[in-house]
PDB file of C-alpha atoms in Angstrom:
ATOM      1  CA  UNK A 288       0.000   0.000   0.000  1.00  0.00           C
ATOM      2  CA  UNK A 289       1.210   3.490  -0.941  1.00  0.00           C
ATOM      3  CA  UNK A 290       0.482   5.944   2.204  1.00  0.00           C
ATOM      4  CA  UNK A 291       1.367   8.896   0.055  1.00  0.00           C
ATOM      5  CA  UNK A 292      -1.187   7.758  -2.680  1.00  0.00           C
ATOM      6  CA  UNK A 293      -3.687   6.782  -0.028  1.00  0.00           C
ATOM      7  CA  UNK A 294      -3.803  10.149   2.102  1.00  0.00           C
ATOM      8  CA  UNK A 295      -3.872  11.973  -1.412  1.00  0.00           C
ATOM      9  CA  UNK A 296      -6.930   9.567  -2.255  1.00  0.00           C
ATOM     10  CA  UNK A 297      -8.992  10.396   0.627  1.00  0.00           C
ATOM     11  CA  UNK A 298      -8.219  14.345  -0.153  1.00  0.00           C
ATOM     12  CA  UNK A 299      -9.001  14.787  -3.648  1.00  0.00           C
ATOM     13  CA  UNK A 300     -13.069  15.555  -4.521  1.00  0.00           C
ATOM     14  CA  UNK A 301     -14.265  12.894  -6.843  1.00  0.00           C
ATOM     15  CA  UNK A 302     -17.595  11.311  -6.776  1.00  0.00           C
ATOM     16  CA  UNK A 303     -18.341   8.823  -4.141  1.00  0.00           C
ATOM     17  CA  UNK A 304     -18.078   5.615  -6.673  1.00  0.00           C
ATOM     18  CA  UNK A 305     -14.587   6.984  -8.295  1.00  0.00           C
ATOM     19  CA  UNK A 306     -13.563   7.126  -4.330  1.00  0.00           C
ATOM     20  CA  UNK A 307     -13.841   3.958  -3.678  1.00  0.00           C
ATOM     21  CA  UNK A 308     -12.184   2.750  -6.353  1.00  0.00           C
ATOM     22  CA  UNK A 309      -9.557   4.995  -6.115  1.00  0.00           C
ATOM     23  CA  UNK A 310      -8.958   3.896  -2.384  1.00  0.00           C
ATOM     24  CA  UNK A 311      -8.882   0.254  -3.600  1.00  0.00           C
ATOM     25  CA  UNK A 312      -6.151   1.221  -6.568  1.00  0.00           C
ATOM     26  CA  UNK A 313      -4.220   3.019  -3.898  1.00  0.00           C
ATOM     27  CA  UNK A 314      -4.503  -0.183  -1.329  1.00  0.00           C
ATOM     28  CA  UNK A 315      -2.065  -1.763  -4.572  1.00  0.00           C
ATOM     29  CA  UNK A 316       0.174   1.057  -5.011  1.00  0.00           C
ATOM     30  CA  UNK A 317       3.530   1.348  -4.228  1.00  0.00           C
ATOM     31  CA  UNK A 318       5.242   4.428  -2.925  1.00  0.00           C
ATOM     32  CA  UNK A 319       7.943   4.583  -5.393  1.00  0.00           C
ATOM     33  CA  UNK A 320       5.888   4.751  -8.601  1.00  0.00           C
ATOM     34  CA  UNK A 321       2.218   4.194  -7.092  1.00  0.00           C
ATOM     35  CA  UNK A 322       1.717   1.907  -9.883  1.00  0.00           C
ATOM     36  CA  UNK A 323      -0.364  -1.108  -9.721  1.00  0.00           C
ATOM     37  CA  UNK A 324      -2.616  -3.795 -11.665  1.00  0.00           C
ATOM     38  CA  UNK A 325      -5.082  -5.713 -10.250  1.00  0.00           C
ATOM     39  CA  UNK A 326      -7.562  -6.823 -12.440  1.00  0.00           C
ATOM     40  CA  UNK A 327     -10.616  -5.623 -12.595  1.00  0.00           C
ATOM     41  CA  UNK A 328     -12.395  -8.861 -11.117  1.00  0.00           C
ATOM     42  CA  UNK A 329     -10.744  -8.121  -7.954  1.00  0.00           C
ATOM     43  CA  UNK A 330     -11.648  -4.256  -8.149  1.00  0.00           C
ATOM     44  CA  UNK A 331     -15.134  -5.276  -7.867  1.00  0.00           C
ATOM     45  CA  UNK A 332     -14.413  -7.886  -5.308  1.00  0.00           C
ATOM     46  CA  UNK A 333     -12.831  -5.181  -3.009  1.00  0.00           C
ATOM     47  CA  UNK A 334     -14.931  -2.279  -3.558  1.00  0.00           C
ATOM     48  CA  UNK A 335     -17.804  -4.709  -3.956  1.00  0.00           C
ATOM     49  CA  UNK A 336     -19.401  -2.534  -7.045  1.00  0.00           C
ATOM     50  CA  UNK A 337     -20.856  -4.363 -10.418  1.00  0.00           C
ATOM     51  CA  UNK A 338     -17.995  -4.932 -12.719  1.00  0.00           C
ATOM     52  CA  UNK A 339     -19.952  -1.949 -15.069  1.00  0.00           C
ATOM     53  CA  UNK A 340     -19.728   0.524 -12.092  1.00  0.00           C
ATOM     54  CA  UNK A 341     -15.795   0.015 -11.596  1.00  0.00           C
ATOM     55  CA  UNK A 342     -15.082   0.196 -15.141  1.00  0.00           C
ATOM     56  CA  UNK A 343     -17.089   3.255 -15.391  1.00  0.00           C
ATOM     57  CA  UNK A 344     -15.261   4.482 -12.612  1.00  0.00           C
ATOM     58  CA  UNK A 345     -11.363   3.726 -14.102  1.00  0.00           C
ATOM     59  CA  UNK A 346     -12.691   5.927 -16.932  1.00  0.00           C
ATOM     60  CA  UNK A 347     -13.756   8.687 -15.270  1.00  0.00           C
ATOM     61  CA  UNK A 348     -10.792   9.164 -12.984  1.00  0.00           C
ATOM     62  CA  UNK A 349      -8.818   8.660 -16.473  1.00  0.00           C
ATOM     63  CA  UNK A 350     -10.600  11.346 -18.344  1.00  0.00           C
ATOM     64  CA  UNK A 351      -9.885  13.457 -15.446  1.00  0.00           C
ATOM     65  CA  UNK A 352      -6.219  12.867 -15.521  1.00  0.00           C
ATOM     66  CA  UNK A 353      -6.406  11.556 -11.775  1.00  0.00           C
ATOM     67  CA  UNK A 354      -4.795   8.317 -13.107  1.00  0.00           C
ATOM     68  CA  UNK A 355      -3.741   6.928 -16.058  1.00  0.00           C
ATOM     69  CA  UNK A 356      -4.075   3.610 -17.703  1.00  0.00           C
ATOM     70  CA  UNK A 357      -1.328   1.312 -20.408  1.00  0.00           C
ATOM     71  CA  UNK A 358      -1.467  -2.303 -21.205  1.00  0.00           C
ATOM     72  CA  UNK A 359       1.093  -4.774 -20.101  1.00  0.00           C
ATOM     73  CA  UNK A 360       1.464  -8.039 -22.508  1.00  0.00           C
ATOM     74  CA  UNK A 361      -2.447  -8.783 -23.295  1.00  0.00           C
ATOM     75  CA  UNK A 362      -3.403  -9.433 -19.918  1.00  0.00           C
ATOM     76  CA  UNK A 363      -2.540  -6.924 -17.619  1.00  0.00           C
ATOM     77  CA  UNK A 364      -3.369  -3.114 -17.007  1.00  0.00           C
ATOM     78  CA  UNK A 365      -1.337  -0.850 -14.991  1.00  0.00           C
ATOM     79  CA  UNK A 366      -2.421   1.931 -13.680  1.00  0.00           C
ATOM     80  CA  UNK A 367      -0.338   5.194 -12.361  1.00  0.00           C
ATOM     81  CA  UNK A 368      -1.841   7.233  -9.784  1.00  0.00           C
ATOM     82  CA  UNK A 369      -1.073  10.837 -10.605  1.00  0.00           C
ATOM     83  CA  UNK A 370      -0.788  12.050  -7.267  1.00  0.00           C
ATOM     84  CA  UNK A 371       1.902  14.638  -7.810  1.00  0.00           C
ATOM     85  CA  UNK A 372      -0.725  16.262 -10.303  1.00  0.00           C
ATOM     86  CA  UNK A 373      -3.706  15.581  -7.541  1.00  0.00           C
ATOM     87  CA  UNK A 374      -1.561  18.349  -5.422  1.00  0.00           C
ATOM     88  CA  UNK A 375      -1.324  20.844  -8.033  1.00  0.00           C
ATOM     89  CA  UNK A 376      -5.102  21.081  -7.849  1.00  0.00           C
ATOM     90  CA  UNK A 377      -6.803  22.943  -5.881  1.00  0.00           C
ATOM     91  CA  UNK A 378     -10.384  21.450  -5.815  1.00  0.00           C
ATOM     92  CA  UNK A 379     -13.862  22.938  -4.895  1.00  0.00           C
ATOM     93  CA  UNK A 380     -16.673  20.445  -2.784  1.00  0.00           C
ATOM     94  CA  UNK A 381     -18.104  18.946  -5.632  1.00  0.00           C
ATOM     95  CA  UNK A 382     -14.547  18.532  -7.467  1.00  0.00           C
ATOM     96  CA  UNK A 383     -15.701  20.130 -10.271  1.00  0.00           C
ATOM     97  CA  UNK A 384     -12.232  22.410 -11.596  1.00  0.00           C
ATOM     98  CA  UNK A 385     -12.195  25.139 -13.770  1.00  0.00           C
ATOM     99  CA  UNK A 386      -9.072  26.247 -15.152  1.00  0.00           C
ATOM    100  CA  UNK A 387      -7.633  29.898 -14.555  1.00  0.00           C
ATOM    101  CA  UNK A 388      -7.735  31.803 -18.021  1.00  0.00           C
ATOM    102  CA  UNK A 389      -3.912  33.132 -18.048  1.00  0.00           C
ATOM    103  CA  UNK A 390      -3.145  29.462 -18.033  1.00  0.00           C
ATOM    104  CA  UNK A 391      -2.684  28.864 -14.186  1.00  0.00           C
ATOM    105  CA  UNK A 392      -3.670  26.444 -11.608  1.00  0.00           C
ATOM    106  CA  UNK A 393      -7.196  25.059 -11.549  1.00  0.00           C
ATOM    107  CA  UNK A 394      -9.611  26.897  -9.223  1.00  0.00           C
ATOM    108  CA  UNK A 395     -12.972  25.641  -7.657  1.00  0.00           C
ATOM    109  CA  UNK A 396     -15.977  26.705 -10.021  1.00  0.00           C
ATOM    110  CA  UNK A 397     -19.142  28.311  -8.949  1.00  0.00           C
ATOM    111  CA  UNK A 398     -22.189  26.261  -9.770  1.00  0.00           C
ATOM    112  CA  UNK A 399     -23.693  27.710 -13.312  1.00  0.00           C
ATOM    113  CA  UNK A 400     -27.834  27.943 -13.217  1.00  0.00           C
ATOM    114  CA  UNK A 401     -30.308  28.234 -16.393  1.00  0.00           C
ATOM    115  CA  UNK A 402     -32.809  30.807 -15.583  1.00  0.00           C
ATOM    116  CA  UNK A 403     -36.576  29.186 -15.810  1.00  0.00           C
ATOM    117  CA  UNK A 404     -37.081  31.568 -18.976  1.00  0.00           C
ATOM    118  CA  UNK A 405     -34.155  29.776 -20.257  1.00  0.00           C
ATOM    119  CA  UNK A 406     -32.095  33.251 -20.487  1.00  0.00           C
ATOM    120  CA  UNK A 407     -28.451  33.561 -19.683  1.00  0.00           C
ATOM    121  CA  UNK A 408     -26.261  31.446 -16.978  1.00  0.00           C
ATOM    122  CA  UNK A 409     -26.266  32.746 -13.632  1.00  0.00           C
ATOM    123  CA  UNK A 410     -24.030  31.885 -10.866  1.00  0.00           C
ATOM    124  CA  UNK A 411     -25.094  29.728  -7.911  1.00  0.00           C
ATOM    125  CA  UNK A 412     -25.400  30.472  -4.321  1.00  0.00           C
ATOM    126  CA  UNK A 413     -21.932  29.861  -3.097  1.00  0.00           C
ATOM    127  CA  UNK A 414     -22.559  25.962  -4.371  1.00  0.00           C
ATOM    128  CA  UNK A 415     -20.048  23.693  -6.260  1.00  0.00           C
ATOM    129  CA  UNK A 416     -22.148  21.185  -8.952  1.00  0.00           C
ATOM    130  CA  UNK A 417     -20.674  18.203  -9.048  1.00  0.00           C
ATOM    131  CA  UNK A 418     -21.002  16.016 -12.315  1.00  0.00           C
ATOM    132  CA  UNK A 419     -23.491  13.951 -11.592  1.00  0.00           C
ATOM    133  CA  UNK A 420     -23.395  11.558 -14.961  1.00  0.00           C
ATOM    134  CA  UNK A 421     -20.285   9.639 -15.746  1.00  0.00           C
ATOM    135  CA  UNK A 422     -17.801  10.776 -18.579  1.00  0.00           C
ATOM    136  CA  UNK A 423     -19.063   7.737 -20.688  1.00  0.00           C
ATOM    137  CA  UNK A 424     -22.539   8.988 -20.695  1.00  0.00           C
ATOM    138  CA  UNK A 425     -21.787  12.891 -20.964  1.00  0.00           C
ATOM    139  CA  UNK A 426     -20.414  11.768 -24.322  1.00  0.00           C
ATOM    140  CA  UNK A 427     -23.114   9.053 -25.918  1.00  0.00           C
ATOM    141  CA  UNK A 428     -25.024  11.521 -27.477  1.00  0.00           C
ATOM    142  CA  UNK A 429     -21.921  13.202 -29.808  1.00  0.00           C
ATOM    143  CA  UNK A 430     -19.773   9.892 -29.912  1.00  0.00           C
ATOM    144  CA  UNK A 431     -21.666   7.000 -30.997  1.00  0.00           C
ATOM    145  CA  UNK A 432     -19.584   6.522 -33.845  1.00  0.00           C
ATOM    146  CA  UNK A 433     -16.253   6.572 -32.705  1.00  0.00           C
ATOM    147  CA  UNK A 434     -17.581   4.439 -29.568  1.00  0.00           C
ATOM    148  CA  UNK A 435     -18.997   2.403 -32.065  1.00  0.00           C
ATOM    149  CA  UNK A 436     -15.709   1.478 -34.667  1.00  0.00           C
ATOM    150  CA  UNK A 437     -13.738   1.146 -30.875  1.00  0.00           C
ATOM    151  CA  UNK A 438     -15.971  -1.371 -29.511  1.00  0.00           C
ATOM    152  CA  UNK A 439     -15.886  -3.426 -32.852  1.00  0.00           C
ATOM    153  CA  UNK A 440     -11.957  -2.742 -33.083  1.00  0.00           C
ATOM    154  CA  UNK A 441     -11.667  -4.336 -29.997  1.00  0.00           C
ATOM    155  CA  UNK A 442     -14.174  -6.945 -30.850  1.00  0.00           C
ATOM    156  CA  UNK A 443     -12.183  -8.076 -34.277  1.00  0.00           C
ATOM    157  CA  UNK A 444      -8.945  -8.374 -32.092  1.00  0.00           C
ATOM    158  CA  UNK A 445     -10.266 -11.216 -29.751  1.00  0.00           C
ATOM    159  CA  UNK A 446     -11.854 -12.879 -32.576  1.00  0.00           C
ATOM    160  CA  UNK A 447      -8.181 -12.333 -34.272  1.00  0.00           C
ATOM    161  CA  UNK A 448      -6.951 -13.805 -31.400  1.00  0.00           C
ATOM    162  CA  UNK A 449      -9.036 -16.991 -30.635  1.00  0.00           C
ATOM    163  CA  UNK A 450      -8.712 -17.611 -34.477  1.00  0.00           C
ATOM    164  CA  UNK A 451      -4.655 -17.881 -33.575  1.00  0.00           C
ATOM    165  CA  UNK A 452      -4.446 -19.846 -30.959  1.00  0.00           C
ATOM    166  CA  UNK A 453      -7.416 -21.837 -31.592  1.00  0.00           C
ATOM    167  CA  UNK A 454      -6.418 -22.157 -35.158  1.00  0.00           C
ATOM    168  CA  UNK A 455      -9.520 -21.348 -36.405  1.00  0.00           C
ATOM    169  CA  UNK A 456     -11.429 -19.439 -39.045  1.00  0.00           C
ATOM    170  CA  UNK A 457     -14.112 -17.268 -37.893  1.00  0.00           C
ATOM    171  CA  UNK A 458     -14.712 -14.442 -40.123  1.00  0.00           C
ATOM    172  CA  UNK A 459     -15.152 -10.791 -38.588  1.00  0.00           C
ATOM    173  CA  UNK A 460     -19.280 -10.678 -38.757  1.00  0.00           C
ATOM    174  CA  UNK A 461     -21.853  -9.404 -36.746  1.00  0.00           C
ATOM    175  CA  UNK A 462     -22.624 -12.937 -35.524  1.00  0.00           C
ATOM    176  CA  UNK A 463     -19.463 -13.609 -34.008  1.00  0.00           C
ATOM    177  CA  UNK A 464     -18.230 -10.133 -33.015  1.00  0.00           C
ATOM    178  CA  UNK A 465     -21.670  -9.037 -31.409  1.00  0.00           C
ATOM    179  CA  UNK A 466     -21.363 -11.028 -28.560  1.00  0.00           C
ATOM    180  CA  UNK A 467     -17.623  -9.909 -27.859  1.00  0.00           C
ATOM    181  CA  UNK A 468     -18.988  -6.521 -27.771  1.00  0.00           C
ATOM    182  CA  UNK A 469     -21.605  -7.082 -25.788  1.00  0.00           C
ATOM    183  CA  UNK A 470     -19.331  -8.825 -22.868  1.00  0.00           C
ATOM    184  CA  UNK A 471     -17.191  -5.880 -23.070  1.00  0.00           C
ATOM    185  CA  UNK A 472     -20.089  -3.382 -22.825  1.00  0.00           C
ATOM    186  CA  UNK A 473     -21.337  -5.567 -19.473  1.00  0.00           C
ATOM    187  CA  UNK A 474     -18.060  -4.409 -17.887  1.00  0.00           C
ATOM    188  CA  UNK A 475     -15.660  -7.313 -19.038  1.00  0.00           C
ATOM    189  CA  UNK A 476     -12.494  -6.311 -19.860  1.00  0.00           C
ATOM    190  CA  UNK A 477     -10.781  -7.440 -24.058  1.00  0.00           C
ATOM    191  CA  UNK A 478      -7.434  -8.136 -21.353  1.00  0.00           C
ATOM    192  CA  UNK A 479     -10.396 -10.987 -19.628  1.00  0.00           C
ATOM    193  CA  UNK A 480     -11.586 -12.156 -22.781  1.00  0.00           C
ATOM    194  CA  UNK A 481      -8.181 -12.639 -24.083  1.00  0.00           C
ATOM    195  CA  UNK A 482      -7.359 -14.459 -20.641  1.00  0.00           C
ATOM    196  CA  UNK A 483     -10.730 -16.473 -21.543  1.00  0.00           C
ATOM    197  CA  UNK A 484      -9.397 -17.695 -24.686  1.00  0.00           C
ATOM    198  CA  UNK A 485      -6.272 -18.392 -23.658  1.00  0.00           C
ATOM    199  CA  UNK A 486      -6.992 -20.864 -21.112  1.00  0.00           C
ATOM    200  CA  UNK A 487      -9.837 -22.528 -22.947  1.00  0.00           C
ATOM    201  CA  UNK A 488      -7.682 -23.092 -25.859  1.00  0.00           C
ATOM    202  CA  UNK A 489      -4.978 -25.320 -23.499  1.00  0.00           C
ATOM    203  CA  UNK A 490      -7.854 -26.895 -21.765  1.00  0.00           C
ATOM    204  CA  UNK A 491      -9.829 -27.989 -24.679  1.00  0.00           C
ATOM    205  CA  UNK A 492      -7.441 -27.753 -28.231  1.00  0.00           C
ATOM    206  CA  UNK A 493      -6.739 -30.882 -29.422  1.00  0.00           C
ATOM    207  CA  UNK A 494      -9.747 -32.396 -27.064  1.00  0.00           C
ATOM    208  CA  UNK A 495     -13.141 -34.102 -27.895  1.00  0.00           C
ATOM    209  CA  UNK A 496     -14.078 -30.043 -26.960  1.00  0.00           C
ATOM    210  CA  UNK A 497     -12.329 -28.240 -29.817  1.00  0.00           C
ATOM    211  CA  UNK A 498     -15.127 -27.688 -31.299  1.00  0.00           C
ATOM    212  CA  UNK A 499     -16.632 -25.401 -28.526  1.00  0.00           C
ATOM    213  CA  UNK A 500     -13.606 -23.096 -29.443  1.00  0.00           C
ATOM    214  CA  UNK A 501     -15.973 -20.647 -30.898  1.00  0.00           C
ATOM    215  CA  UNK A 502     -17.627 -17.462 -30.387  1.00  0.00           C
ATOM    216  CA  UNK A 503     -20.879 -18.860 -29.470  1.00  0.00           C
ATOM    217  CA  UNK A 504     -19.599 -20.735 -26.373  1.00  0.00           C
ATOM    218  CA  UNK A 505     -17.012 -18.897 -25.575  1.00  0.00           C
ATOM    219  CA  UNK A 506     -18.945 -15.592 -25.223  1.00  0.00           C
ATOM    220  CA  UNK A 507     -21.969 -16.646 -24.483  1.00  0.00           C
ATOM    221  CA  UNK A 508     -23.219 -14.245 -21.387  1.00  0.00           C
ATOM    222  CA  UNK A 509     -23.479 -16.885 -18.784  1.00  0.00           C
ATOM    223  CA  UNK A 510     -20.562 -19.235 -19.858  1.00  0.00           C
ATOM    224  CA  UNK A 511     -17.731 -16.297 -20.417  1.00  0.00           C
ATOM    225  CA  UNK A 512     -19.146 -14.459 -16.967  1.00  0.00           C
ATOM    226  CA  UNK A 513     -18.869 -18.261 -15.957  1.00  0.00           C
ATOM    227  CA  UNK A 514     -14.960 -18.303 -17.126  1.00  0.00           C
ATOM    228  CA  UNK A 515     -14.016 -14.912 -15.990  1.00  0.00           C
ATOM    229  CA  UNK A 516     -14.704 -15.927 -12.758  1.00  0.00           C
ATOM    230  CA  UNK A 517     -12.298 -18.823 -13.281  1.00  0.00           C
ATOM    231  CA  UNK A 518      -9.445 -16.485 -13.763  1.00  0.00           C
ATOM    232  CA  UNK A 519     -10.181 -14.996 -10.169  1.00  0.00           C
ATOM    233  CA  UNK A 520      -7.541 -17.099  -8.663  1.00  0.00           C
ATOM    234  CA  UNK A 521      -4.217 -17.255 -10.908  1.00  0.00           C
ATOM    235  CA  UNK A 522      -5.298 -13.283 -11.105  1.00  0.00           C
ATOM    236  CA  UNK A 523      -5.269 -12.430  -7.504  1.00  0.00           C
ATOM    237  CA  UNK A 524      -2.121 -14.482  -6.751  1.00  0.00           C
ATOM    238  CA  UNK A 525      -0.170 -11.735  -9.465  1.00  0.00           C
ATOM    239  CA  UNK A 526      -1.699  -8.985  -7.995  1.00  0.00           C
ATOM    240  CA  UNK A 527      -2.449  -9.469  -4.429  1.00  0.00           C
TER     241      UNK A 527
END
């Protein structure tokens, strides 16, 4: 555990979900870098939010620059905790920042209310607004379509992947990439579904079950939750 990174968790304003996940990355940190990885199974295991919530969370605290994320092999993610930016901040109640125009240090931000007429902005009584919708939802409305080719990017590497070590031949269509997307949207992670393939292909290749090497078993919503949580173990012993 990293007491720097923990005492500047517990400081900085985020939103009550983000906290708790950010306590839980900082329970893995260590004081020299306050890097860590655990997976994101045992996120929800310690902060005991749906595996949706936490991954929510990771990309809120991203977008905010409070940590930041990079892959390690194909089944690991690391994840800095930016504390010596945390202290640069200074933030208001609600954590919202607001940057100071010549170019300065961020400074708390007044609450911003429409008048009922629907006339200009006006500030708020002395009150901080804190974002009450995730980063992920702020931008559905404008992003679908870069959302959409990511998801599907993402989707066509796993498939790439099971076709490699499963030696297979599945082509990159809607029925075999749907469900991979769909896993991933339910909060499970391409790093887990790579980890899913990877260990079904030594258990069964080569078996009288190589021919459940395929998309529809593999990420079918109650089998691949069903192997995820087979991964707990091996996992936690890396990370604990």
């Amino acid at each position: 555990m990293s007491v720097r990174a923990m005492a500047a968790a517990w400081a900085i304003q985020v939103a009550p979900t983000e906290k708790l996940v950010l306590l839980a990355l900082a329970d893995h940190a260590n004081d020299e870098t306050c890097e860590c990885w655990p997976s994101l199974t045992h996120l929800c295991r310690k902060t005991g939010l749906a595996r949706s919530t936490v991954a929510k969370a990771l990309k809120a605290l991203e977008a905010r620059s409070v940590i930041t994320r990079k892959p390690r092999g194909t089944t690991t993610t690391v994840y800095r905790l930016n504390v010596s930016h945390w202290s640069e901040r200074r933030t208001s109640p609600g954590g919202e920042l607001v940057r100071e125009p010549d170019g300065g240090s961020p400074r708390a931000g007044p609450e911003v209310v429409r008048e009922p007429d629907g006339g200009s902005p006006r500030a708020g009584p002395g009150t901080i607004k804190e974002p009450e919708v995730e980063p992920s939802r702020n931008q559905k409305a404008g992003s679908d379509k870069p959302s959409n080719r990511e998801r599907r990017d993402a989707a066509q590497r796993v498939l790439a992947f099971l076709n490699e070590r499963a030696g297979k031949k599945f082509r990159h269509v809607d029925t075999h990439l749907v469900p991979i997307m769909q896993r991933m949207d339910s909060g499970i992670t391409e790093q887990d579904l790579r980890m899913v393939v990877a260990r079904k292909c030594r258990q069964w290749k080569g078996t009288d079950m190589d021919s459940y090497l395929r998309p529809a078993t593999l990420f079918n919503k109650t089998k691949c939750e069903q192997y995820v949580g087979e991964l707990v173990p091996p996992k936690e012993a890396v990370n604990e």
